[in-house]
Amino acid sequence: MKIEPIIKGVVARSAHPAGCEQAIKNQIALVSHSKAIVQGPKRVLILGGSSGFGLASRIALTFGGAKADTIAVSYERGPSEKGVGSAGWYNNIYFKQQADAVGSKAINIIGDAFSDDVRQQVINTIQQEFDGKVDLIVYSLATGVRPKPNSDEMWHSAIKPIGETLKGASVSFEDDSWHESELPSATEQEIIDTQKVMGGEDWESWVDFLINHNAVAPHCQTIAFSYIGPKCTHAIYHQGTLGRAKVDLHQTSHALNLKLAAFDGGAYACVCKALVTKASVFIPTFAPYVLALYQSMKEQGLHETCIEQMQRLFNSKLYPSPIVDGERLIRMDDWELKPSVQQQVEQILPILNEANFKQLGDYQGFKAEFMQLNGFDIEGVDYDQEYTLEELKSLTP
Ligand code: NAI
């Protein structure tokens, strides 16, 4: 069979193995030629390491100067009679192949990061492969649900404004269409539940778990990713349920910083740029803002994707020593929030509509990044290649 893109709304139901492999190679080439990470960590645990910021961290830390060994936890689907599997599945496979080739350890643990079983697998692997300790813990899970401990129930996140109803638009990659909708204010329960899913509680419980198992090395750091965004998005993000959850994440970074001080280490929330990832395209009203942002940042030569953000984070802002703002946040959104960028966004965003979003915003770039996340539309890949299910199943992460 040939592998074709199957897109439903903003979800990719197929992924191209050779495209994912090429995307990994392209990112490795990029960080290999970038300013190197100095005094970086050697043994890294990445929770959510198969795509987006987590995968980019993994590539940057292994190939961008630190030569780190990595354990990555992710929740991905392999090939079966139902489909070819997810992009993250193939990213795990091809990252490992590349790391093996340069003698770096890359261990993939695929399962639910909220489960006791996965925690135990992580500890066993740290003991067997990392002499029992980690130097950096990257928390990069993105999910809409989190199981309640010792229960069959789940918390569900709801990205909504608080105290007001908002009008907004989203796009569908399936037929390149624009959809206007209204977002009602979140209920109190939705605010609490979103914080449970996207706040700092699970990050803290992972770090506590590692401390309790003596798995934290001297000078160990931990980071998690946050978003603040410009004023024009505050009603939906910063002042909405997402923002409340991220404030909780920031507070957790301070609590964890105190705990890791006992190891001469630290904990930081890194505020990143808005970017197209598997998780972010689900966020209501994200598309119009990103269309305007990409247009502006590309015109001004400031656009970065996940890999460029992570290489800059590790080579300039976390190592050799952390650079933080007045609230002890690491600001990777510094270029996004430049006045020149936001002035242009403010000109484009209010006039974007169904008729002009492909011309005034960077729809082409936005969609291309989405397709490339799933291994499609990548230069140099033979999309006529035939695969069998057996062949795909024989690739193991
Ligand atoms: P992503 O969807 O690309 O990656 C999420 C990762 O989490 C994947 O590796 C996935 O397999 C893993 N995962 C999800 N549920 C899991 C589970 N139950 N068990 C194990 N692994 C699981 O997401 P992205 O965008 O890289 O998000 C990472 C963090 O960055 C999130 O906290 C997000 O809020 C934050 N962020 C994202 C921005 C964006 O524009 N994409 C901007 C600023 C922050």
Tab-separated table of C-alpha atoms and ligand atoms in Angstrom:
chain	number	residue	atom	x	y	z
A	1	MET	CA	0.000	0.000	0.000
A	2	LYS	CA	0.945	3.613	-0.520
A	3	ILE	CA	0.455	5.807	2.530
A	4	GLU	CA	-1.741	8.818	1.891
A	5	PRO	CA	-2.676	11.623	4.289
A	6	ILE	CA	-6.059	11.049	5.961
A	7	ILE	CA	-7.144	14.272	7.628
A	8	LYS	CA	-10.350	14.748	9.636
A	9	GLY	CA	-10.812	18.357	10.726
A	10	VAL	CA	-7.561	19.069	12.582
A	11	VAL	CA	-6.674	15.427	13.226
A	12	ALA	CA	-4.327	13.353	11.085
A	13	ARG	CA	-5.488	9.741	10.916
A	14	SER	CA	-2.373	8.558	9.086
A	15	ALA	CA	1.331	9.293	9.193
A	16	HIS	CA	4.130	8.664	6.738
A	17	PRO	CA	7.063	6.646	8.162
A	18	ALA	CA	9.660	7.859	5.646
A	19	GLY	CA	8.408	11.430	6.079
A	20	CYS	CA	8.746	11.184	9.876
A	21	GLU	CA	12.256	9.782	9.407
A	22	GLN	CA	13.212	12.645	7.104
A	23	ALA	CA	11.711	15.210	9.498
A	24	ILE	CA	13.866	13.809	12.335
A	25	LYS	CA	16.960	13.953	10.101
A	26	ASN	CA	16.191	17.549	9.079
A	27	GLN	CA	15.861	18.598	12.721
A	28	ILE	CA	19.111	16.830	13.628
A	29	ALA	CA	20.875	18.668	10.783
A	30	LEU	CA	19.452	21.968	12.017
A	31	VAL	CA	20.635	21.621	15.626
A	32	SER	CA	24.007	20.190	14.559
A	33	HIS	CA	24.688	23.471	12.755
A	34	SER	CA	23.313	25.723	15.497
A	35	LYS	CA	25.046	27.358	18.433
A	36	ALA	CA	25.940	24.391	20.660
A	37	ILE	CA	24.474	23.651	24.092
A	38	VAL	CA	27.278	23.881	26.660
A	39	GLN	CA	27.316	22.325	30.125
A	40	GLY	CA	24.081	20.549	29.227
A	41	PRO	CA	22.603	17.493	30.946
A	42	LYS	CA	23.754	13.946	30.160
A	43	ARG	CA	20.806	11.861	31.394
A	44	VAL	CA	17.397	13.224	30.497
A	45	LEU	CA	13.855	12.005	31.150
A	46	ILE	CA	11.260	13.472	28.782
A	47	LEU	CA	7.600	12.996	29.616
A	48	GLY	CA	5.836	13.489	26.278
A	49	GLY	CA	8.904	13.000	24.065
A	50	SER	CA	7.384	11.787	20.805
A	51	SER	CA	6.190	15.057	19.297
A	52	GLY	CA	6.054	18.852	19.655
A	53	PHE	CA	8.282	20.473	22.268
A	54	GLY	CA	9.158	17.160	23.933
A	55	LEU	CA	10.539	15.598	20.752
A	56	ALA	CA	12.327	18.831	19.863
A	57	SER	CA	13.935	18.844	23.345
A	58	ARG	CA	15.092	15.292	22.804
A	59	ILE	CA	16.664	16.060	19.421
A	60	ALA	CA	18.297	19.274	20.678
A	61	LEU	CA	19.732	17.639	23.806
A	62	THR	CA	21.196	14.660	21.950
A	63	PHE	CA	22.380	16.310	18.749
A	64	GLY	CA	22.685	20.016	19.607
A	65	GLY	CA	25.824	19.859	21.710
A	66	ALA	CA	24.978	18.121	25.017
A	67	LYS	CA	25.143	14.546	23.618
A	68	ALA	CA	22.504	13.518	26.147
A	69	ASP	CA	21.097	10.038	26.634
A	70	THR	CA	17.308	10.130	26.817
A	71	ILE	CA	14.340	8.179	28.110
A	72	ALA	CA	11.119	9.383	26.497
A	73	VAL	CA	7.616	8.491	27.642
A	74	SER	CA	4.795	8.869	25.141
A	75	TYR	CA	1.325	7.599	24.325
A	76	GLU	CA	1.384	6.532	20.710
A	77	ARG	CA	-0.332	4.068	18.401
A	78	GLY	CA	1.539	1.491	16.337
A	79	PRO	CA	0.445	0.008	13.002
A	80	SER	CA	-2.482	-2.418	12.988
A	81	GLU	CA	-5.308	-3.523	10.724
A	82	LYS	CA	-7.008	-0.233	11.717
A	83	GLY	CA	-4.280	2.065	10.409
A	84	VAL	CA	-0.593	2.794	9.945
A	85	GLY	CA	-0.168	4.290	13.440
A	86	SER	CA	0.649	7.758	14.702
A	87	ALA	CA	3.487	10.073	13.736
A	88	GLY	CA	4.837	9.950	17.295
A	89	TRP	CA	5.208	6.176	16.983
A	90	TYR	CA	7.507	6.601	13.970
A	91	ASN	CA	9.296	9.591	15.534
A	92	ASN	CA	10.259	7.329	18.450
A	93	ILE	CA	11.573	4.668	16.071
A	94	TYR	CA	13.623	6.959	13.856
A	95	PHE	CA	14.950	9.111	16.671
A	96	LYS	CA	16.249	5.953	18.339
A	97	GLN	CA	17.898	4.782	15.099
A	98	GLN	CA	19.703	8.103	14.724
A	99	ALA	CA	20.752	8.194	18.388
A	100	ASP	CA	21.995	4.587	18.248
A	101	ALA	CA	24.119	5.502	15.230
A	102	VAL	CA	26.057	8.095	17.247
A	103	GLY	CA	26.271	5.971	20.397
A	104	SER	CA	23.683	7.884	22.441
A	105	LYS	CA	21.135	5.923	24.436
A	106	ALA	CA	17.506	6.510	23.460
A	107	ILE	CA	14.920	4.475	25.323
A	108	ASN	CA	11.243	4.735	24.417
A	109	ILE	CA	8.582	3.891	26.967
A	110	ILE	CA	5.160	3.841	25.374
A	111	GLY	CA	2.198	3.934	27.719
A	112	ASP	CA	0.083	6.148	29.928
A	113	ALA	CA	2.306	8.549	31.881
A	114	PHE	CA	-0.432	8.809	34.525
A	115	SER	CA	-0.246	5.076	35.310
A	116	ASP	CA	1.753	3.418	38.094
A	117	ASP	CA	2.998	0.860	35.623
A	118	VAL	CA	4.730	3.487	33.454
A	119	ARG	CA	6.230	5.178	36.531
A	120	GLN	CA	7.708	1.846	37.576
A	121	GLN	CA	9.081	1.240	34.068
A	122	VAL	CA	10.715	4.669	34.165
A	123	ILE	CA	12.386	4.018	37.524
A	124	ASN	CA	13.611	0.579	36.428
A	125	THR	CA	15.041	2.067	33.236
A	126	ILE	CA	16.760	4.924	35.102
A	127	GLN	CA	18.335	2.351	37.409
A	128	GLN	CA	19.442	0.071	34.592
A	129	GLU	CA	20.540	2.623	32.009
A	130	PHE	CA	21.329	5.877	33.849
A	131	ASP	CA	23.127	4.625	36.990
A	132	GLY	CA	19.947	5.452	38.883
A	133	LYS	CA	19.863	9.246	38.328
A	134	VAL	CA	18.600	11.906	35.919
A	135	ASP	CA	20.073	15.387	35.332
A	136	LEU	CA	17.017	16.908	33.649
A	137	ILE	CA	13.285	16.138	33.674
A	138	VAL	CA	11.331	17.682	30.785
A	139	TYR	CA	7.580	17.651	31.412
A	140	SER	CA	5.887	18.030	28.019
A	141	LEU	CA	2.660	16.046	28.226
A	142	ALA	CA	-0.263	17.525	26.317
A	143	THR	CA	-3.573	15.781	26.769
A	144	GLY	CA	-7.226	16.625	27.162
A	145	VAL	CA	-7.840	14.118	29.936
A	146	ARG	CA	-6.184	12.922	33.129
A	147	PRO	CA	-7.384	9.942	35.149
A	148	LYS	CA	-8.389	10.663	38.736
A	149	PRO	CA	-6.085	8.650	41.013
A	150	ASN	CA	-7.609	5.376	42.292
A	151	SER	CA	-10.789	5.905	40.291
A	152	ASP	CA	-12.264	5.051	36.900
A	153	GLU	CA	-13.174	8.693	36.319
A	154	MET	CA	-11.289	11.312	34.333
A	155	TRP	CA	-10.770	15.046	34.532
A	156	HIS	CA	-11.465	16.677	31.149
A	157	SER	CA	-9.941	20.018	30.175
A	158	ALA	CA	-12.101	22.689	28.534
A	159	ILE	CA	-10.328	25.626	26.933
A	160	LYS	CA	-12.820	28.439	27.428
A	161	PRO	CA	-13.013	32.086	28.488
A	162	ILE	CA	-13.987	32.922	32.064
A	163	GLY	CA	-16.863	35.318	32.769
A	164	GLU	CA	-17.686	36.124	29.141
A	165	THR	CA	-18.772	34.547	25.884
A	166	LEU	CA	-16.345	34.896	22.997
A	167	LYS	CA	-16.718	34.679	19.258
A	168	GLY	CA	-13.866	33.014	17.432
A	169	ALA	CA	-12.897	31.023	14.368
A	170	SER	CA	-11.138	27.770	13.664
A	171	VAL	CA	-9.980	26.144	10.436
A	172	SER	CA	-10.353	22.634	9.118
A	173	PHE	CA	-7.341	21.183	7.275
A	174	GLU	CA	-9.639	18.617	5.723
A	175	ASP	CA	-11.180	21.061	3.264
A	176	ASP	CA	-9.292	24.286	4.080
A	177	SER	CA	-12.412	25.851	5.511
A	178	TRP	CA	-13.016	28.541	8.130
A	179	HIS	CA	-15.608	28.086	10.895
A	180	GLU	CA	-16.989	30.788	13.164
A	181	SER	CA	-18.234	29.714	16.557
A	182	GLU	CA	-19.151	31.039	19.970
A	183	LEU	CA	-17.345	29.934	23.113
A	184	PRO	CA	-19.409	30.172	26.290
A	185	SER	CA	-17.832	31.053	29.612
A	186	ALA	CA	-16.398	28.111	31.545
A	187	THR	CA	-18.237	26.765	34.572
A	188	GLU	CA	-16.461	26.624	37.953
A	189	GLN	CA	-16.093	22.865	37.498
A	190	GLU	CA	-14.485	23.314	34.064
A	191	ILE	CA	-11.996	25.782	35.535
A	192	ILE	CA	-11.017	23.282	38.237
A	193	ASP	CA	-10.885	20.323	35.869
A	194	THR	CA	-8.716	22.156	33.300
A	195	GLN	CA	-6.282	22.998	36.070
A	196	LYS	CA	-6.189	19.320	37.071
A	197	VAL	CA	-5.308	18.329	33.483
A	198	MET	CA	-3.047	21.205	32.413
A	199	GLY	CA	-1.752	22.596	35.721
A	200	GLY	CA	1.270	21.525	37.726
A	201	GLU	CA	-0.105	18.722	39.928
A	202	ASP	CA	1.045	15.811	37.781
A	203	TRP	CA	4.435	17.461	37.089
A	204	GLU	CA	4.974	17.799	40.835
A	205	SER	CA	3.919	14.218	41.492
A	206	TRP	CA	6.434	12.959	38.885
A	207	VAL	CA	9.270	14.960	40.447
A	208	ASP	CA	8.262	13.805	43.965
A	209	PHE	CA	8.215	10.233	42.705
A	210	LEU	CA	11.734	10.586	41.264
A	211	ILE	CA	13.036	12.264	44.449
A	212	ASN	CA	11.484	9.505	46.584
A	213	HIS	CA	13.218	6.878	44.456
A	214	ASN	CA	16.602	8.603	44.770
A	215	ALA	CA	16.599	9.210	41.030
A	216	VAL	CA	17.507	12.905	41.098
A	217	ALA	CA	21.176	13.722	40.400
A	218	PRO	CA	23.031	16.669	41.942
A	219	HIS	CA	22.185	19.888	40.003
A	220	CYS	CA	19.083	18.234	38.471
A	221	GLN	CA	16.720	20.640	36.758
A	222	THR	CA	13.134	20.233	35.673
A	223	ILE	CA	11.181	22.254	33.114
A	224	ALA	CA	7.582	22.386	31.891
A	225	PHE	CA	6.101	24.465	29.089
A	226	SER	CA	3.676	27.328	29.420
A	227	TYR	CA	1.916	29.931	27.290
A	228	ILE	CA	0.965	33.537	28.020
A	229	GLY	CA	0.549	35.247	24.633
A	230	PRO	CA	-0.208	38.862	23.721
A	231	LYS	CA	-3.127	40.942	24.982
A	232	CYS	CA	-5.315	40.165	21.963
A	233	THR	CA	-5.460	36.494	23.012
A	234	HIS	CA	-5.776	37.012	26.780
A	235	ALA	CA	-9.563	36.632	26.938
A	236	ILE	CA	-9.340	33.090	25.614
A	237	TYR	CA	-5.937	31.985	26.919
A	238	HIS	CA	-4.244	33.927	29.669
A	239	GLN	CA	-7.461	34.983	31.439
A	240	GLY	CA	-9.332	31.823	30.497
A	241	THR	CA	-9.180	28.278	31.836
A	242	LEU	CA	-5.860	27.622	30.071
A	243	GLY	CA	-4.269	30.638	31.749
A	244	ARG	CA	-5.530	29.569	35.182
A	245	ALA	CA	-3.989	26.139	34.646
A	246	LYS	CA	-0.701	27.668	33.502
A	247	VAL	CA	-0.597	29.982	36.545
A	248	ASP	CA	-0.890	26.815	38.623
A	249	LEU	CA	2.017	25.376	36.598
A	250	HIS	CA	4.097	28.497	37.334
A	251	GLN	CA	3.350	28.181	41.052
A	252	THR	CA	4.332	24.524	40.904
A	253	SER	CA	7.667	25.546	39.378
A	254	HIS	CA	8.378	27.591	42.513
A	255	ALA	CA	7.414	24.713	44.831
A	256	LEU	CA	9.587	22.295	42.845
A	257	ASN	CA	12.428	24.807	42.792
A	258	LEU	CA	12.498	24.710	46.587
A	259	LYS	CA	12.478	20.905	46.597
A	260	LEU	CA	15.291	20.698	44.038
A	261	ALA	CA	17.338	23.325	45.883
A	262	ALA	CA	18.272	20.457	48.190
A	263	PHE	CA	20.099	18.970	45.175
A	264	ASP	CA	21.534	22.335	44.001
A	265	GLY	CA	19.071	22.049	41.140
A	266	GLY	CA	16.074	24.069	39.973
A	267	ALA	CA	12.631	24.029	38.368
A	268	TYR	CA	11.391	26.385	35.666
A	269	ALA	CA	8.279	27.043	33.634
A	270	CYS	CA	9.359	27.979	30.082
A	271	VAL	CA	6.903	30.230	28.318
A	272	CYS	CA	6.994	29.194	24.666
A	273	LYS	CA	5.806	30.628	21.391
A	274	ALA	CA	2.458	29.625	19.850
A	275	LEU	CA	3.209	26.836	17.396
A	276	VAL	CA	1.439	24.256	15.313
A	277	THR	CA	1.542	20.909	17.134
A	278	LYS	CA	-0.756	17.910	17.394
A	279	ALA	CA	-2.173	19.376	20.619
A	280	SER	CA	-2.364	23.080	19.820
A	281	VAL	CA	-4.463	22.853	16.649
A	282	PHE	CA	-7.377	21.723	18.852
A	283	ILE	CA	-7.395	24.977	20.789
A	284	PRO	CA	-10.391	27.176	19.876
A	285	THR	CA	-9.482	30.472	18.134
A	286	PHE	CA	-5.834	29.349	17.925
A	287	ALA	CA	-5.843	29.298	14.102
A	288	PRO	CA	-6.574	32.981	13.326
A	289	TYR	CA	-3.963	34.183	15.820
A	290	VAL	CA	-1.318	31.796	14.509
A	291	LEU	CA	-2.100	32.686	10.890
A	292	ALA	CA	-1.427	36.344	11.714
A	293	LEU	CA	1.568	35.524	13.915
A	294	TYR	CA	3.304	33.309	11.332
A	295	GLN	CA	2.737	35.944	8.648
A	296	SER	CA	4.293	38.602	10.827
A	297	MET	CA	7.192	36.572	12.272
A	298	LYS	CA	8.157	35.160	8.864
A	299	GLU	CA	8.130	38.604	7.247
A	300	GLN	CA	10.386	39.860	10.037
A	301	GLY	CA	12.717	36.833	9.875
A	302	LEU	CA	11.814	35.772	13.428
A	303	HIS	CA	9.794	32.601	12.885
A	304	GLU	CA	10.892	29.549	14.874
A	305	THR	CA	9.428	26.046	14.982
A	306	CYS	CA	9.609	23.705	18.005
A	307	ILE	CA	13.146	22.598	17.194
A	308	GLU	CA	14.515	26.139	16.939
A	309	GLN	CA	12.736	27.119	20.162
A	310	MET	CA	14.203	24.166	22.048
A	311	GLN	CA	17.744	24.590	20.724
A	312	ARG	CA	17.655	28.283	21.735
A	313	LEU	CA	16.189	27.354	25.137
A	314	PHE	CA	19.027	24.942	25.885
A	315	ASN	CA	21.900	26.868	24.285
A	316	SER	CA	21.005	30.322	25.607
A	317	LYS	CA	18.353	30.307	28.324
A	318	LEU	CA	18.719	27.176	30.488
A	319	TYR	CA	22.394	26.261	30.105
A	320	PRO	CA	25.026	27.089	31.201
A	321	SER	CA	22.816	28.931	33.734
A	322	PRO	CA	19.111	29.798	33.671
A	323	ILE	CA	17.971	33.242	32.532
A	324	VAL	CA	14.604	34.189	33.999
A	325	ASP	CA	12.284	37.201	34.149
A	326	GLY	CA	10.939	38.959	37.270
A	327	GLU	CA	8.488	36.103	37.852
A	328	ARG	CA	11.209	33.467	37.490
A	329	LEU	CA	9.857	32.341	34.110
A	330	ILE	CA	12.111	31.459	31.170
A	331	ARG	CA	10.786	33.523	28.272
A	332	MET	CA	10.931	31.759	24.922
A	333	ASP	CA	8.050	33.949	23.762
A	334	ASP	CA	10.350	36.991	23.660
A	335	TRP	CA	10.342	37.167	19.856
A	336	GLU	CA	6.586	36.480	19.595
A	337	LEU	CA	5.898	39.387	21.928
A	338	LYS	CA	8.215	41.895	20.224
A	339	PRO	CA	6.238	45.113	19.623
A	340	SER	CA	7.065	45.012	15.883
A	341	VAL	CA	5.590	41.496	15.607
A	342	GLN	CA	2.487	42.269	17.626
A	343	GLN	CA	1.825	45.550	15.790
A	344	GLN	CA	1.613	43.591	12.553
A	345	VAL	CA	-0.540	40.890	14.189
A	346	GLU	CA	-2.936	43.602	15.390
A	347	GLN	CA	-3.285	44.855	11.827
A	348	ILE	CA	-4.009	41.420	10.354
A	349	LEU	CA	-6.028	39.610	13.037
A	350	PRO	CA	-9.163	41.800	13.224
A	351	ILE	CA	-9.731	41.688	9.472
A	352	LEU	CA	-9.188	37.956	8.923
A	353	ASN	CA	-12.313	36.235	7.661
A	354	GLU	CA	-13.576	33.303	5.655
A	355	ALA	CA	-12.823	35.032	2.367
A	356	ASN	CA	-9.285	36.287	3.007
A	357	PHE	CA	-7.612	34.058	5.635
A	358	LYS	CA	-5.542	32.238	3.006
A	359	GLN	CA	-4.196	35.493	1.571
A	360	LEU	CA	-3.728	37.712	4.630
A	361	GLY	CA	-2.580	35.029	7.038
A	362	ASP	CA	0.117	32.401	6.481
A	363	TYR	CA	-2.332	29.558	5.866
A	364	GLN	CA	0.066	27.830	3.501
A	365	GLY	CA	2.824	27.761	6.135
A	366	PHE	CA	0.388	26.797	8.893
A	367	LYS	CA	-0.965	23.838	6.944
A	368	ALA	CA	2.483	22.793	5.720
A	369	GLU	CA	3.743	22.562	9.313
A	370	PHE	CA	0.698	20.478	10.252
A	371	MET	CA	1.237	18.090	7.322
A	372	GLN	CA	4.950	17.837	8.099
A	373	LEU	CA	4.227	16.908	11.728
A	374	ASN	CA	2.654	13.807	10.247
A	375	GLY	CA	5.407	13.072	7.745
A	376	PHE	CA	3.709	14.541	4.656
A	377	ASP	CA	4.811	17.293	2.236
A	378	ILE	CA	8.480	16.840	3.109
A	379	GLU	CA	11.070	17.375	0.418
A	380	GLY	CA	13.069	14.377	-0.701
A	381	VAL	CA	10.552	11.747	0.455
A	382	ASP	CA	9.307	9.130	-2.003
A	383	TYR	CA	5.561	9.176	-1.396
A	384	ASP	CA	5.044	6.476	-4.038
A	385	GLN	CA	6.840	3.933	-1.892
A	386	GLU	CA	4.781	0.807	-1.169
A	387	TYR	CA	4.567	-0.625	2.357
A	388	THR	CA	3.115	-3.803	3.817
A	389	LEU	CA	1.605	-3.956	7.292
A	390	GLU	CA	4.153	-6.651	8.238
A	391	GLU	CA	6.974	-4.318	7.257
A	392	LEU	CA	5.553	-1.504	9.384
A	393	LYS	CA	4.965	-3.846	12.311
A	394	SER	CA	8.578	-5.003	12.152
A	395	LEU	CA	9.760	-1.480	13.019
A	396	THR	CA	9.949	-1.394	16.806
A	397	PRO	CA	10.396	1.646	19.005
B	1	NAI	P1	2.190	17.491	21.452
B	1	NAI	O1	0.806	16.983	21.273
B	1	NAI	O2	3.002	17.719	20.242
B	1	NAI	O3	2.992	16.447	22.401
B	1	NAI	C1	2.401	15.865	23.520
B	1	NAI	C2	3.192	14.673	23.987
B	1	NAI	O4	2.546	14.124	25.154
B	1	NAI	C3	3.296	13.528	22.987
B	1	NAI	O5	4.594	12.961	23.077
B	1	NAI	C4	2.261	12.516	23.484
B	1	NAI	O6	2.533	11.169	23.122
B	1	NAI	C5	2.426	12.728	24.982
B	1	NAI	N1	1.273	12.274	25.775
B	1	NAI	C6	0.003	12.757	25.771
B	1	NAI	N2	-0.753	12.089	26.676
B	1	NAI	C7	0.058	11.167	27.256
B	1	NAI	C8	-0.120	10.181	28.254
B	1	NAI	N3	-1.297	9.981	28.863
B	1	NAI	N4	0.932	9.395	28.579
B	1	NAI	C9	2.140	9.555	27.978
B	1	NAI	N5	2.370	10.491	27.039
B	1	NAI	C10	1.351	11.288	26.681
B	1	NAI	O7	2.076	18.799	22.368
B	1	NAI	P2	2.914	20.166	22.534
B	1	NAI	O8	2.208	21.244	21.839
B	1	NAI	O9	4.360	19.928	22.295
B	1	NAI	O10	2.678	20.459	24.096
B	1	NAI	C11	3.631	20.231	25.117
B	1	NAI	C12	3.492	21.315	26.182
B	1	NAI	O11	3.846	22.583	25.602
B	1	NAI	C13	2.068	21.485	26.746
B	1	NAI	O12	2.155	21.747	28.127
B	1	NAI	C14	1.571	22.741	26.027
B	1	NAI	O13	0.569	23.427	26.763
B	1	NAI	C15	2.865	23.545	25.969
B	1	NAI	N6	2.862	24.657	25.006
B	1	NAI	C16	2.487	24.466	23.701
B	1	NAI	C17	2.448	25.547	22.827
B	1	NAI	C18	2.037	25.373	21.394
B	1	NAI	O14	1.700	26.387	20.768
B	1	NAI	N7	2.069	24.177	20.848
B	1	NAI	C19	2.851	26.898	23.250
B	1	NAI	C20	3.324	26.966	24.611
B	1	NAI	C21	3.299	25.874	25.454
